Amino acid sequence: MTTAFDPVDLAGIPLANRIVMAPMTRNRATGGGGVPTDSMVTYYAQRASAGLIVTEASQTCAVGQGYPFTPGLHTPEQVAGWRRVTDAVHAAGGRIFAQLWHGGRIGHPVLLPDGLVPVGPSPVAAACQVFTEDGMKDCVTPHELTDADIRTTVEEFAAAARNAVEAGFDGVEIHGANGYLVHQFLAPNSNLRTDDWGGTTQGRIRFAVEVTRAVAEAVGAHRTGLRLSPGNPFNGIEEPAPEPLYTALLRAVEPLGLAYLHLCDVPDHELIARLREHFTGPLVLNPADGGRPAGPEDLPLIEDGTADLLAFGRQFLANPDLPRRLARGGPFNTPVRESFYGGDDTGYLDYPALDA
């Protein structure tokens, strides 16, 4: 019987176990320019016992920034900063993928340089607020991307993927979930287009397919993962009947031979099983169960074949040695919500390991 603690070969990348550190925005790139800091180097190295680390979302371009103090992968300084992170993780025996992100309509002009405004598939504001240094603000109506804009954005994803490999990452994960730009193209309430980038199922999946194909061509499909959250209403998304669209999307990317598919916030295991019929590669699952943190009770999802790897978020945030704690059944540090987003190293670097 396969367990979460068994090694696995991920498209040619050997992983020590099947426990993944899920991508989590922490807003700690506080030194300016979206450059990873010394604290971020320590944070990721502390968690190198994960079979695979997927970093916090990193914007692929300046206009893609959705929150303050998030890192990027579109400038030489950012690449150099991430190189320090990947070197530290590799020195500790870990593997690490960069999550590539574009916030799309989730953002605000106060976060962006040079008079830029958030962009999206259609000029429809998200019915939610976004965090800024000046407090919570309503999301604004985004600039509708033109056909030329979309093609540029696709290339920016590919360029960020190349930057990630230059920075020493083992691979990249495309953030197609949680209401950000790729998800905005998929959802019928945020994509009202009638051209080839919307209107039909094939139109709405096109951006996700083109981004995935461009990234796979840039750095290799074996270095490319894709994260999706079918039906997740986060950030103002409405997907009342997600299965047909995501089935079409997975059928379209299946021939590429991606490193993995990462599903998150999908509590319906039957839907997961049906979607998996259309993707034969490894499945990373971020379990969802009424908002509780994933924990030891989810490990049987590996044993029964529901997933090939399990991603843990808040538990990894608070337990840098999570694989060891899961193997022992605990004890587990309690995540401190007040320090999730931004701040100093308190609630970031000071969660003790078992040895402590």
GROMACS .gro file of C-alpha atoms in nm, residues 28-31 35-46 80-82 84-85 88 345 348-349:
model
   25
   28ARG     CA    1   0.669   3.924   0.353
   29ALA     CA    2   0.852   4.066   0.048
   30THR     CA    3   0.892   4.390   0.239
   31GLY     CA    4   1.228   4.510   0.105
   35VAL     CA    5   1.227   4.085  -0.405
   36PRO     CA    6   1.242   3.790  -0.163
   37THR     CA    7   1.398   3.880   0.172
   38ASP     CA    8   1.636   3.709   0.415
   39SER     CA    9   1.335   3.603   0.621
   40MET     CA   10   1.180   3.434   0.319
   41VAL     CA   11   1.502   3.239   0.263
   42THR     CA   12   1.484   3.108   0.620
   43TYR     CA   13   1.109   3.041   0.602
   44TYR     CA   14   1.129   2.812   0.302
   45ALA     CA   15   1.448   2.639   0.414
   46GLN     CA   16   1.280   2.556   0.746
   80ALA     CA   17   1.842   3.692  -0.780
   81GLY     CA   18   1.636   3.704  -0.461
   82TRP     CA   19   1.460   3.378  -0.542
   84ARG     CA   20   1.890   3.260  -0.257
   85VAL     CA   21   1.568   3.081  -0.158
   88ALA     CA   22   1.881   2.727   0.069
  345ASP     CA   23   0.911   3.733   1.176
  348TYR     CA   24   0.655   3.345   1.043
  349LEU     CA   25   0.990   3.203   1.153
   0.00000   0.00000   0.00000
